[in-house]
Short mmCIF file of C-alpha atoms in Angstrom, two decimals:
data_model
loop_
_atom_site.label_atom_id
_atom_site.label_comp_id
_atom_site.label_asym_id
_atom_site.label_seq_id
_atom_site.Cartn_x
_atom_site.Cartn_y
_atom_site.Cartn_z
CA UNK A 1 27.29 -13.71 28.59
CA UNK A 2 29.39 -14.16 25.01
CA UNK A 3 29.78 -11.46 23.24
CA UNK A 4 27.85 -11.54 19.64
CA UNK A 5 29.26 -9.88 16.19
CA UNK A 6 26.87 -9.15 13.54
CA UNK A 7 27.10 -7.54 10.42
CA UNK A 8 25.78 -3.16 10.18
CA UNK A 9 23.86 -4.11 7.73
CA UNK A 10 22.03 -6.14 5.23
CA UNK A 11 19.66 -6.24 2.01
CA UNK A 12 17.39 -8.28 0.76
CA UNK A 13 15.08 -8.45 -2.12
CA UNK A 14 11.02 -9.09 -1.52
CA UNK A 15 10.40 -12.94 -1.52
CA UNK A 16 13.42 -14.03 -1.45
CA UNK A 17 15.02 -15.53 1.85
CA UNK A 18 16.88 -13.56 4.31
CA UNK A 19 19.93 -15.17 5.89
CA UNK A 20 21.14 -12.82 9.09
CA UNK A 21 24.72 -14.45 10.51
CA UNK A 22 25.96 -14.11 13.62
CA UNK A 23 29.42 -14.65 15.46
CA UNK A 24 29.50 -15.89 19.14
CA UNK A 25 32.66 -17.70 18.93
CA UNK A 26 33.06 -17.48 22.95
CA UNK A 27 29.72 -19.09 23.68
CA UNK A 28 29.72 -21.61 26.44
CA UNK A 29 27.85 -24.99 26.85
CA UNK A 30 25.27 -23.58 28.17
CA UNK A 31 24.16 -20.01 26.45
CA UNK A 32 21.42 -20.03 24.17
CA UNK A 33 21.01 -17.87 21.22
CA UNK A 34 18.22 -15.89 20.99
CA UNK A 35 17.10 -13.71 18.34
CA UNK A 36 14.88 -10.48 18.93
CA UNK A 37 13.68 -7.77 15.55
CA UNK A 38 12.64 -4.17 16.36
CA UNK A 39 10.77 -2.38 13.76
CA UNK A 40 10.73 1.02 13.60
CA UNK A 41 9.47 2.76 16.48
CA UNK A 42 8.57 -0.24 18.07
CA UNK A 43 9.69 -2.29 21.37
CA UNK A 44 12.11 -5.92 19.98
CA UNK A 45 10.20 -8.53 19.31
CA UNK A 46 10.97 -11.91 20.38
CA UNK A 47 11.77 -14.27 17.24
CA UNK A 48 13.10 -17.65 18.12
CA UNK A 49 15.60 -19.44 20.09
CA UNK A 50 18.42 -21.97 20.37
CA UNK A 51 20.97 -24.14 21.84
CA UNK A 52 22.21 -26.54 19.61
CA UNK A 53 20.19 -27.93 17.65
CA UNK A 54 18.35 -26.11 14.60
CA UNK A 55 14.71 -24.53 15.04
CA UNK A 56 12.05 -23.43 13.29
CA UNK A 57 8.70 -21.69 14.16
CA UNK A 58 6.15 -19.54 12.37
CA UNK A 59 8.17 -16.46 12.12
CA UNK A 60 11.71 -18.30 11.19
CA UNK A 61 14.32 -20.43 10.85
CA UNK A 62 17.30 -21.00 13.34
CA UNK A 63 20.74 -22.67 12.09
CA UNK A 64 23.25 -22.94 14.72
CA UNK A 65 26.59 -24.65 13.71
CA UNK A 66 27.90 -28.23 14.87
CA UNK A 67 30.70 -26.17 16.84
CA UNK A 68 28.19 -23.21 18.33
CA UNK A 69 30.13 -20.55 17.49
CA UNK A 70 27.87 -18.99 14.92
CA UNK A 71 24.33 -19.29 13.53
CA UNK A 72 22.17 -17.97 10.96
CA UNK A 73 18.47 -16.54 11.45
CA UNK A 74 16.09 -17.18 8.12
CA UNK A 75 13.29 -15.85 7.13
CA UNK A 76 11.99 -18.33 4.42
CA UNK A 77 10.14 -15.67 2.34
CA UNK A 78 10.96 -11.82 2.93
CA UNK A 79 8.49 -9.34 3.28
CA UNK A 80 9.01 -4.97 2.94
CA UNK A 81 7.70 -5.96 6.79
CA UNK A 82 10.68 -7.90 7.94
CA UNK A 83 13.00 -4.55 7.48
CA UNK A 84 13.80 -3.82 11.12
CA UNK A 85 16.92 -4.39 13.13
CA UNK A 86 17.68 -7.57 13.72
CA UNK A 87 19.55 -8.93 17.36
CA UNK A 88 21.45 -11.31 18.24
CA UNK A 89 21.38 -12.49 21.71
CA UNK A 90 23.37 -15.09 23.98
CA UNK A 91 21.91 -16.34 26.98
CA UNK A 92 22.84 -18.40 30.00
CA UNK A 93 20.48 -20.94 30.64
CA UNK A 94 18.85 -20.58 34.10
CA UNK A 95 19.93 -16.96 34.40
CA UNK A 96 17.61 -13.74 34.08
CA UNK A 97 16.21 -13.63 30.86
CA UNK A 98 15.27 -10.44 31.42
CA UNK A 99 18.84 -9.18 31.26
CA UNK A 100 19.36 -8.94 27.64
CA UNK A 101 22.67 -7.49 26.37
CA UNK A 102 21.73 -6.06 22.85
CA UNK A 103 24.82 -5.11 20.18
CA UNK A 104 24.84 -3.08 17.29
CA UNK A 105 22.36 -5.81 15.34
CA UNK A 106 22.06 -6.10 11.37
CA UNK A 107 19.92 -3.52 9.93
CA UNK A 108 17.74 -5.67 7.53
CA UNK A 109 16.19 -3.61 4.31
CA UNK A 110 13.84 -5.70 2.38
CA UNK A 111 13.17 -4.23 -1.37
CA UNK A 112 10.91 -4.63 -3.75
CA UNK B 1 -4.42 -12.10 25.88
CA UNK B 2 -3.13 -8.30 26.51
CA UNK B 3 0.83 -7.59 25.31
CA UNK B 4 2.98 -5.14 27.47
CA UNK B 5 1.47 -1.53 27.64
CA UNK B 6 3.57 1.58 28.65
CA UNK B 7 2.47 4.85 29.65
CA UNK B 8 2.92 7.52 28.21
CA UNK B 9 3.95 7.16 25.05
CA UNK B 10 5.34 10.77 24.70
CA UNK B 11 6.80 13.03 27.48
CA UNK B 12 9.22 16.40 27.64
CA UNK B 13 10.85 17.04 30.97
CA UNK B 14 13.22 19.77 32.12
CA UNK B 15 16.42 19.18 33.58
CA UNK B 16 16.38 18.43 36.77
CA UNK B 17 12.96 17.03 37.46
CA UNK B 18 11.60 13.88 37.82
CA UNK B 19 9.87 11.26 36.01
CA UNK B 20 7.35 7.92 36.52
CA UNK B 21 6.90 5.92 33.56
CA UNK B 22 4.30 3.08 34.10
CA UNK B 23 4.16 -0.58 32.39
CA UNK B 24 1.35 -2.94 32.91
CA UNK B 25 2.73 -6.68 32.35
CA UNK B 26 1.69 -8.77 30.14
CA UNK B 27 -1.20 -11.48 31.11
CA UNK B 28 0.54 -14.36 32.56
CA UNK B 29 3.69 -12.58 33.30
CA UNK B 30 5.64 -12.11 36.48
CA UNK B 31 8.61 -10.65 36.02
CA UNK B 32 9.47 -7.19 34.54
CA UNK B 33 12.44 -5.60 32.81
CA UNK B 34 13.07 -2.10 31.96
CA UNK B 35 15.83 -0.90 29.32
CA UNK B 36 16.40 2.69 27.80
CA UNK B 37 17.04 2.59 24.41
CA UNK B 38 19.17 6.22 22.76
CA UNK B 39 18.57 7.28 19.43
CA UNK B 40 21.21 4.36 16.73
CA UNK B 41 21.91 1.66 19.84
CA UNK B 42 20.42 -0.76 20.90
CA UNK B 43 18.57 -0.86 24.01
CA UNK B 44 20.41 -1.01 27.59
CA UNK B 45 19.44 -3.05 30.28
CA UNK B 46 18.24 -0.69 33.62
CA UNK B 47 17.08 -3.37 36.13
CA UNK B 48 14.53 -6.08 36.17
CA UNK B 49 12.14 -6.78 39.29
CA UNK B 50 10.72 -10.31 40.35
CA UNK B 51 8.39 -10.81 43.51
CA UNK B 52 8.41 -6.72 44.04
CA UNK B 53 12.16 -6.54 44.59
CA UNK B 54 14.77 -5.67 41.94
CA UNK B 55 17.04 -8.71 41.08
CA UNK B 56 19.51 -7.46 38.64
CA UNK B 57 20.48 -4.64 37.57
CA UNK B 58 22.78 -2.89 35.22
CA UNK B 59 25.14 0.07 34.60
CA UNK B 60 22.45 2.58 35.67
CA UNK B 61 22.55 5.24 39.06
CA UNK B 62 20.83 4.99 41.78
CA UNK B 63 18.65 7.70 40.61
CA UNK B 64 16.94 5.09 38.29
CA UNK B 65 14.68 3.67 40.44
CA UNK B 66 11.47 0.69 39.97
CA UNK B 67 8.77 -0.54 41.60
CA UNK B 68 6.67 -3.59 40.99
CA UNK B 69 3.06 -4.23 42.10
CA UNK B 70 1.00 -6.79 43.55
CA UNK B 71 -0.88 -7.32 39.85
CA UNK B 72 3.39 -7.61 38.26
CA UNK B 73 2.81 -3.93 36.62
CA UNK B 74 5.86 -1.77 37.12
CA UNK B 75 7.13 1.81 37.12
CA UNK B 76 10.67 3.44 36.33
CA UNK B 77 11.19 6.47 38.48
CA UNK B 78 14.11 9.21 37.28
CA UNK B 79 15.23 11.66 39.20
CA UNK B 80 17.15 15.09 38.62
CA UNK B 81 16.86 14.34 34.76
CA UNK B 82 19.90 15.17 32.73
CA UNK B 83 19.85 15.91 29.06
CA UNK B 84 21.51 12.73 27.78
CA UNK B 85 18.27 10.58 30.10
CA UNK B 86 16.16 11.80 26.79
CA UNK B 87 15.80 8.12 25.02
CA UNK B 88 13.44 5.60 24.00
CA UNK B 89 12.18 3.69 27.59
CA UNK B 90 11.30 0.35 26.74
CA UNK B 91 9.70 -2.10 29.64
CA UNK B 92 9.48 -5.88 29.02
CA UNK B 93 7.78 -8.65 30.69
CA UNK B 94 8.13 -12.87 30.98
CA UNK B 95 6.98 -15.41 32.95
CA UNK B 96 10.03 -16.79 34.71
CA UNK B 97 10.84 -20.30 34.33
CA UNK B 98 10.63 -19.99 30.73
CA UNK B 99 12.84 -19.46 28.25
CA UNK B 100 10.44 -17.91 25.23
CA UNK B 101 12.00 -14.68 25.22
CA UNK B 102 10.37 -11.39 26.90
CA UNK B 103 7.44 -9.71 25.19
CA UNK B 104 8.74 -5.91 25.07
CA UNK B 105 5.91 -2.69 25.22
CA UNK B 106 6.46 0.01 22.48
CA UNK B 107 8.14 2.19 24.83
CA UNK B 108 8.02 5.90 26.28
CA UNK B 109 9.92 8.31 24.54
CA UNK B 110 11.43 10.54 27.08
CA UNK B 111 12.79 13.94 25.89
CA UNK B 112 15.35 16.00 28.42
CA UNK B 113 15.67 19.49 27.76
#
C-alpha cells in the first residue's frame, strides 16, 4: 500500500472549516483513500472514503486531486468534538480492508 | 444495531503470563481485525481472521495468537507477556465485500509489569 504523509499537527477555530491534507504521491490506480479519526481514548472511527472522484457524507467532505496524489478531508463546520487524530489511509481495492497501515496522522485541536 | 465490544476494558499482567482479550463483532459483520495501539502511534496491525482462520497478518510473533467463532466474535491470546506488550488493544470488525471502512471497539488497555 502507498505510503501517506500528513502534517503533526493542526488547529482550528470552533465553526470554522477544517481542511486536513494529505500526501500519497505513490498511490496506484487502484488504492483508495480512506480516512479514519480517533478521539481520545477511543477505538478510530471510520470517516469517509475515496478513489477519484470527490465525496461527501454526513460527517465530511473528501477532495482528492485530478492527479491522486493528495487529498484534503473537510469538516464543513468544526466542533471542540472533532479534536482527535486524524488518519490517513491508502487502500488496495479488493484487498483486506482489515489491514490498515496507520502513520503518524494530524493531531486536530479545535478552539473556541 | 450493536458496534464492536471488547472485553475488558482494563487489565495488569505480570511478565511472563498470559492473556485473552475477547471482541464480540459487530451485527452484520464477518470478518475481524485486531491491532495494538502504544502510547503516541498509531495503531499496528496484529492479524485479521475470516471464516475462523487467520488471513493476514502482520509484524507480530507467533506468541500473538486469535481465534474466531462460529457467531464472528474473536479473541487475541498473548503469551509470556513482555513489558513493551503493555498498549492499547484495539479489535475491529467489517463485513467483507465492502469497502465502508471497519467499525473499531474502544479497546483493552493492557498494562505489562
Amino acid at each position: 500500500d502507498a505510503k501517506t504523509t500528513q502534517p503533526p499537527s493542526m488547529d482550528c477555530a470552533e465553526g470554522r472549516a477544517a481542511n486536513l491534507p494529505c500526501n500519497h504521491s505513490t498511490i496506484s490506480g487502484n488504492e483508495y483513500v480512506y480516512w479514519y479519526r480517533q478521539i481520545h481514548s477511543q477505538g478510530p472511527q471510520y470517516i469517509i472514503h475515496g478513489l477519484k472522484n470527490n465525496e461527501t457524507n454526513e460527517m465530511a467532505s473528501l477532495i482528492i486531486t485530478e492527479d491522486r496524489k493528495s487529498s484534503t478531508l473537510i469538516l464543513p463546520h468544526a466542533t471542540l468534538r472533532d479534536t482527535a487524530v486524524y488518519y490517513c489511509i491508502v487502500i488496495e481495492a479488493g484487498t483486506s480492508y482489515g489491514k490498515l497501515t496507520f502513520g503518524q496522522g494530524t493531531i486536530l485541536t479545535v478552539h473556541p | 444495531e450493536t458496534g464492536v465490544t471488547q472485553s475488558p476494558t482494563h487489565l495488569i499482567k505480570t511478565r511472563g503470563q498470559q492473556v485473552t482479550l475477547r471482541c464480540s463483532s459487530q451485527s452484520g459483520h464477518n470478518t475481524v481485525s485486531w491491532y495494538q495501539q502504544a502510547l503516541g502511534q498509531g495503531p499496528q496491525f496484529i492479524f485479521q481472521y475470516y471464516r475462523e482462520e487467520e488471513n493476514g497478518r502482520g509484524n507480530f510473533p507467533p506468541r500473538f495468537s486469535g481465534l474466531q467463532f462460529p457467531n464472528y466474535s474473536s479473541e487475541l491470546n498473548v503469551n509470556a507477556l513482555e513489558l513493551d506488550d503493555s498498549a492499547l488493544y484495539l479489535c475491529a470488525s467489517s463485513r467483507t465485500g465492502t469497502s465502508y471502512g471497519y467499525t473499531f471497539g474502544s479497546g483493552t488497555r493492557l498494562t505489562v509489569v
